[in-house]
Coordinates of C-alpha atoms and ligand atoms in Angstrom, one line a residue:
M1 CA 1.9 23.2 2.2
D2 CA 2.4 25.6 -0.6
E3 CA 0.9 25.5 -4.0
A4 CA 4.5 25.4 -5.5
S5 CA 5.5 22.2 -4.0
R6 CA 2.1 20.4 -4.7
G7 CA 1.3 21.4 -8.2
Q8 CA -2.3 21.9 -9.6
G9 CA -4.6 20.0 -7.2
G10 CA -3.9 18.5 -3.9
V11 CA -1.5 15.7 -2.7
V12 CA -2.0 12.4 -3.4
D13 CA -1.3 9.7 -0.6
A14 CA -0.6 6.6 -2.8
H15 CA -0.6 4.0 0.1
A16 CA -3.1 3.9 3.1
H17 CA -5.4 1.5 4.6
A18 CA -8.9 1.5 5.9
A19 CA -8.3 1.6 9.6
S20 CA -10.6 -1.3 10.7
H21 CA -10.4 -4.5 12.4
R22 CA -12.9 -5.8 9.6
F23 CA -9.9 -5.8 7.3
I24 CA -6.8 -6.2 9.6
P25 CA -6.9 -9.4 11.6
R26 CA -5.7 -9.6 15.2
S27 CA -3.1 -12.0 14.6
F28 CA -1.5 -9.4 12.2
V29 CA -1.5 -6.9 14.8
D30 CA -0.4 -9.2 17.2
G31 CA 2.9 -10.5 15.0
G32 CA 3.8 -6.6 14.9
I33 CA 3.5 -6.1 18.5
R34 CA 5.9 -8.9 19.4
N35 CA 8.8 -6.8 18.5
I36 CA 7.6 -4.1 20.9
I37 CA 7.4 -6.9 23.5
A38 CA 10.9 -8.3 22.8
M39 CA 12.1 -4.5 23.2
H40 CA 10.3 -4.1 26.7
E41 CA 11.5 -7.4 27.9
A42 CA 15.1 -6.5 27.0
L43 CA 14.9 -3.1 28.8
G44 CA 13.1 -4.7 31.8
L45 CA 10.0 -2.8 31.2
P46 CA 6.3 -4.8 31.8
A47 CA 5.3 -6.3 28.6
H48 CA 1.6 -6.8 28.3
R49 CA 1.3 -8.3 25.1
E50 CA -2.6 -9.3 25.1
R51 CA -3.2 -5.7 26.4
L52 CA -1.2 -4.0 23.7
V53 CA -3.0 -6.0 21.1
D54 CA -6.6 -5.1 22.5
R55 CA -5.6 -1.5 22.6
A56 CA -4.5 -1.6 18.9
M57 CA -7.5 -3.7 17.9
E58 CA -9.8 -0.8 19.5
R59 CA -8.3 1.9 17.7
L60 CA -9.3 0.2 14.4
E61 CA -12.7 1.7 14.3
D62 CA -12.8 3.9 11.4
H63 CA -14.7 1.5 9.2
D64 CA -16.0 3.8 6.8
C65 CA -12.8 6.1 6.6
D66 CA -14.4 9.1 7.9
E67 CA -11.8 10.1 10.3
L68 CA -9.2 9.5 7.6
V69 CA -11.0 11.9 5.0
R70 CA -11.2 14.6 8.0
Q71 CA -7.3 13.9 8.2
M72 CA -6.9 14.2 4.3
D73 CA -8.8 17.5 4.3
E74 CA -6.6 18.8 7.1
S75 CA -3.6 18.1 5.1
G76 CA -4.4 19.2 1.6
I77 CA -4.6 15.4 0.5
E78 CA -6.9 15.2 -2.2
W79 CA -7.4 11.6 -2.7
T80 CA -5.8 8.4 -1.4
V81 CA -5.1 4.9 -2.7
L82 CA -6.6 2.5 -0.4
L83 CA -4.9 -0.7 -0.3
L84 CA -6.8 -4.1 0.7
P85 CA -4.4 -7.1 0.9
D86 CA -6.2 -10.4 1.4
F87 CA -4.8 -12.2 4.4
T88 CA -7.7 -14.5 4.8
Y89 CA -5.9 -17.4 3.2
C90 CA -2.9 -17.3 5.5
L91 CA -4.1 -15.8 8.5
R92 CA -7.8 -17.6 9.6
D93 CA -8.8 -15.2 12.3
C94 CA -10.1 -12.5 9.8
E95 CA -13.5 -11.1 10.5
L96 CA -14.9 -11.3 7.0
T97 CA -14.2 -13.2 3.8
I98 CA -12.3 -11.3 1.0
A99 CA -15.4 -11.1 -0.8
E100 CA -17.1 -9.1 1.9
M101 CA -14.3 -6.9 2.4
F102 CA -14.4 -6.1 -1.3
E103 CA -18.2 -5.1 -0.9
L104 CA -17.1 -2.8 2.1
H105 CA -14.5 -1.1 0.1
R106 CA -17.0 -0.4 -2.7
R107 CA -19.1 1.3 -0.3
I108 CA -16.2 3.3 1.1
L109 CA -15.8 4.5 -2.5
E110 CA -19.3 5.5 -3.0
R111 CA -19.3 7.1 0.6
H112 CA -16.5 9.4 -0.1
A113 CA -17.1 9.8 -3.8
G114 CA -13.5 11.2 -5.5
R115 CA -11.6 10.8 -2.3
F116 CA -10.4 7.3 -2.9
H117 CA -9.1 4.8 -5.5
V118 CA -8.9 1.2 -4.4
M119 CA -6.4 -1.6 -5.0
A120 CA -7.6 -5.1 -4.1
G121 CA -5.7 -8.3 -3.8
V122 CA -6.8 -11.9 -3.7
D123 CA -4.3 -14.6 -2.3
P124 CA -3.8 -16.3 -5.7
R125 CA -4.2 -19.8 -3.6
W126 CA -8.0 -19.3 -3.4
G127 CA -7.8 -20.7 -7.1
R128 CA -10.4 -19.7 -9.6
D129 CA -12.6 -17.8 -7.5
A130 CA -9.8 -15.8 -6.7
L131 CA -9.4 -14.5 -10.3
A132 CA -13.2 -13.9 -10.8
L133 CA -13.3 -11.9 -7.4
F134 CA -10.4 -9.6 -8.5
E135 CA -12.2 -9.3 -12.0
R136 CA -15.4 -8.2 -10.5
G137 CA -13.6 -5.7 -8.3
L138 CA -12.3 -4.0 -11.5
K139 CA -15.4 -4.6 -13.6
E140 CA -18.2 -3.8 -11.2
Y141 CA -16.8 -2.0 -8.1
G142 CA -14.5 0.4 -9.9
F143 CA -11.3 -0.8 -8.2
R144 CA -8.0 0.4 -9.6
G145 CA -5.5 -2.2 -9.2
L146 CA -4.0 -5.3 -7.6
K147 CA -2.6 -5.4 -4.2
L148 CA -0.1 -8.1 -3.4
Y149 CA 0.9 -9.3 -0.2
P150 CA 4.1 -11.8 -0.8
P151 CA 4.7 -12.3 2.8
C152 CA 1.5 -14.4 3.1
G153 CA 3.6 -16.9 1.2
Y154 CA 4.0 -16.3 -2.6
R155 CA 6.6 -14.4 -4.6
A156 CA 5.9 -11.8 -7.4
D157 CA 6.9 -14.2 -10.0
D158 CA 4.9 -17.2 -8.9
R159 CA 3.1 -18.4 -12.2
C160 CA -0.2 -18.5 -10.5
L161 CA 0.0 -14.7 -10.4
Y162 CA 0.2 -14.4 -14.2
P163 CA -3.5 -14.4 -15.1
F164 CA -4.1 -11.5 -12.4
Y165 CA -1.1 -9.6 -14.3
E166 CA -3.0 -10.2 -17.6
L167 CA -6.0 -8.6 -16.3
C168 CA -4.3 -5.7 -14.8
A169 CA -2.7 -5.3 -18.5
E170 CA -6.3 -5.5 -20.0
W171 CA -7.6 -3.0 -17.3
N172 CA -4.6 -0.7 -17.6
V173 CA -4.2 -0.7 -13.9
P174 CA -1.1 -1.2 -11.8
V175 CA 0.0 -4.0 -9.2
L176 CA 1.4 -2.8 -5.7
L177 CA 3.5 -5.4 -3.7
H178 CA 4.5 -5.2 -0.2
M179 CA 8.2 -5.1 -0.1
G180 CA 10.4 -6.2 2.9
P181 CA 9.5 -6.9 6.7
T182 CA 6.1 -7.2 8.2
A183 CA 4.2 -8.8 10.9
S184 CA 6.6 -11.3 12.8
N185 CA 4.2 -14.3 12.1
L186 CA 4.8 -13.7 8.2
S187 CA 7.5 -14.8 5.8
F188 CA 9.8 -11.9 4.9
E189 CA 11.9 -13.8 2.3
Y190 CA 9.2 -13.8 -0.4
A191 CA 8.7 -10.0 -0.3
R192 CA 12.0 -9.2 -2.2
P193 CA 12.1 -6.5 -5.1
G194 CA 14.5 -9.0 -7.3
F195 CA 11.3 -11.2 -7.6
V196 CA 9.5 -8.4 -9.3
D197 CA 12.0 -8.3 -12.1
E198 CA 10.8 -10.9 -14.2
P199 CA 7.2 -10.2 -14.0
A200 CA 8.3 -6.4 -14.9
R201 CA 10.0 -7.7 -18.0
L202 CA 7.3 -10.2 -18.9
F203 CA 4.2 -7.6 -18.4
P204 CA 5.6 -4.5 -19.9
A205 CA 2.0 -2.9 -20.0
V206 CA 1.5 -3.4 -16.4
N207 CA 3.0 -0.9 -14.0
F208 CA 4.4 -2.3 -10.7
I209 CA 5.0 -0.6 -7.6
L210 CA 7.2 -1.5 -5.0
A211 CA 6.0 -0.6 -1.5
H212 CA 8.1 0.6 1.5
A213 CA 11.1 1.3 -0.9
A214 CA 12.5 3.8 1.8
T215 CA 12.7 1.2 4.4
A216 CA 14.2 -2.1 3.0
Y217 CA 16.2 -3.1 0.0
V218 CA 16.4 0.4 -0.9
D219 CA 19.2 0.0 -3.5
E220 CA 17.5 -2.8 -5.1
C221 CA 14.2 -0.9 -5.4
A222 CA 16.1 2.3 -6.8
M223 CA 17.7 0.3 -9.7
L224 CA 14.5 -1.3 -10.5
C225 CA 12.8 2.0 -10.9
A226 CA 15.7 3.4 -12.9
F227 CA 16.2 0.5 -15.3
R228 CA 12.6 -1.1 -15.6
P229 CA 10.2 1.5 -17.4
N230 CA 7.2 0.0 -15.7
V231 CA 8.7 -0.2 -12.2
Y232 CA 7.6 2.5 -9.6
A233 CA 7.9 2.6 -5.7
D234 CA 6.3 4.3 -2.9
V235 CA 8.0 6.0 0.3
S236 CA 5.4 4.8 2.7
G237 CA 6.9 3.8 6.0
F238 CA 9.4 6.7 5.5
Q239 CA 8.3 7.6 9.1
E240 CA 10.0 4.4 10.1
A241 CA 13.2 5.5 8.1
S242 CA 13.1 9.0 9.8
R243 CA 13.5 7.5 13.2
N244 CA 17.1 6.5 12.2
P245 CA 19.8 9.2 12.2
G246 CA 18.6 11.6 9.4
G247 CA 15.9 9.5 7.8
Q248 CA 18.8 7.6 5.8
G249 CA 16.5 5.3 3.8
L250 CA 14.4 8.1 2.4
T251 CA 17.2 10.3 1.6
H252 CA 19.0 7.4 -0.2
L253 CA 15.8 6.6 -2.0
L254 CA 15.1 9.9 -3.2
R255 CA 18.8 10.6 -4.3
F256 CA 19.1 7.3 -6.4
A257 CA 15.9 6.5 -7.6
P258 CA 14.2 8.7 -10.6
A259 CA 11.7 11.3 -9.1
H260 CA 9.1 10.3 -12.0
K261 CA 9.2 6.8 -10.5
L262 CA 8.5 7.7 -6.8
L263 CA 5.3 8.2 -5.1
F264 CA 4.1 9.7 -1.7
G265 CA 2.6 7.2 0.8
T266 CA 1.8 7.5 4.5
D267 CA 0.7 3.8 5.4
W268 CA -2.1 5.3 7.3
P269 CA -3.1 3.9 9.8
V270 CA 0.1 2.2 10.8
F271 CA 1.8 5.7 12.0
R272 CA -1.4 7.0 13.3
E273 CA -0.6 7.1 16.8
D274 CA 2.9 9.0 16.2
A275 CA 1.3 12.1 14.5
R276 CA -1.7 13.1 12.2
Q277 CA -1.5 13.0 8.4
V278 CA -0.7 16.7 8.2
E279 CA 2.4 16.0 10.4
H280 CA 3.4 12.8 8.4
L281 CA 3.3 15.1 5.2
E282 CA 5.4 18.0 6.9
L283 CA 7.9 15.5 7.9
F284 CA 8.3 13.9 4.5
L285 CA 8.6 17.4 3.0
G286 CA 11.2 18.6 5.5
M287 CA 13.4 15.7 4.6
A288 CA 12.8 15.6 0.8
R289 CA 13.3 19.4 0.0
E290 CA 16.9 18.7 1.5
V291 CA 17.4 16.7 -1.6
L292 CA 14.9 17.6 -4.3
A293 CA 13.7 20.8 -6.1
G294 CA 10.1 21.8 -6.7
P295 CA 9.6 20.2 -9.7
S296 CA 10.5 16.6 -8.7
L297 CA 8.5 17.0 -5.5
K298 CA 5.4 17.8 -7.7
L299 CA 5.9 14.3 -9.5
I300 CA 6.3 12.6 -6.2
L301 CA 3.3 14.2 -4.4
R302 CA 0.7 14.1 -7.1
E303 CA 1.6 13.7 -10.8
N304 CA 3.0 10.1 -10.7
A305 CA 0.1 9.0 -9.1
A306 CA -2.4 10.7 -11.2
R307 CA -0.6 9.3 -14.3
L308 CA -1.1 5.8 -12.9
F309 CA -4.6 6.1 -11.4
L310 CA -6.5 9.1 -12.7
P311 CA -9.9 8.1 -14.7
G312 CA -9.7 8.1 -18.4
R313 CA -6.7 5.6 -18.3
A314 CA -8.2 2.7 -16.3
S315 CA -12.0 3.1 -17.0
R316 CA -12.4 0.3 -19.4
P317 CA -10.4 -2.8 -21.0
S318 CA -7.9 -1.6 -23.7
L319 CA -6.6 -4.7 -25.2
A320 CA -4.6 -2.8 -27.9
R321 CA -2.3 -1.7 -25.1
T322 CA -1.2 -5.2 -23.9
Ligands
LIG1 ZN1 0.6 -0.7 3.9

């Protein structure tokens, strides 16, 4: 892509995951594949659920993110935000504990210095251990934010999350929340943008990022971005929206949410089988250029993420800002 659209420096992918079965349990993959099975059955096609899940799990072998870095290089993606949600409380077939996953993400940061930031989550229902582990991630591992997965069974405005938000304010790091549907064995109802409104009001020093805003609750996400100074949204999953005629979800979001609040994201490895990262970026640019001019694109492709994540802003606690 050209320098004018990108701004100074490369693109930032603000939403991706390590493509590894060490962090993504089989039951989660199975929950997603059930929709494919339902479609196959409706069309009278053979439906081999176990085989499909096996194949998907076999592809989750990029434990150290080496393949992701290759594709980032190919695409001009300078750095990526790796998100680690904690499924270990609600899906009990995870290979590792969440503490072990934290450690492996620390090693990914070391292996590919400068190419990743990590936002990690701990299910708040693990109690005091959860908060201590999250704090260790910020203090000792250099993680840069909290990743929450409400479909696991909690809402963004649950009081048990407030101590986490206080830590995020102290460390000046953002909170990213999955919004909308996900694997069919998890609850969709908890993952509504409206539940973010109250914590965003109560924690003005914390930036909240609504994930997948181009795919579900698009109007509500755009409204919160426009009227809550500390609410942002990422476009990850726009590939799904692009399967609909004209990529309506993405186009709608780009029209109605302010450009200084939106973040480019690919949700790697979810759409890995459809295209390489470079093609996902081109797909996004093709749709975005129909709606936005160059300066707005620069904000979305890099500058908004740089404001939220770059060193200097989040390197140490800053109680004065809370
Ligand atoms: Zn994701």
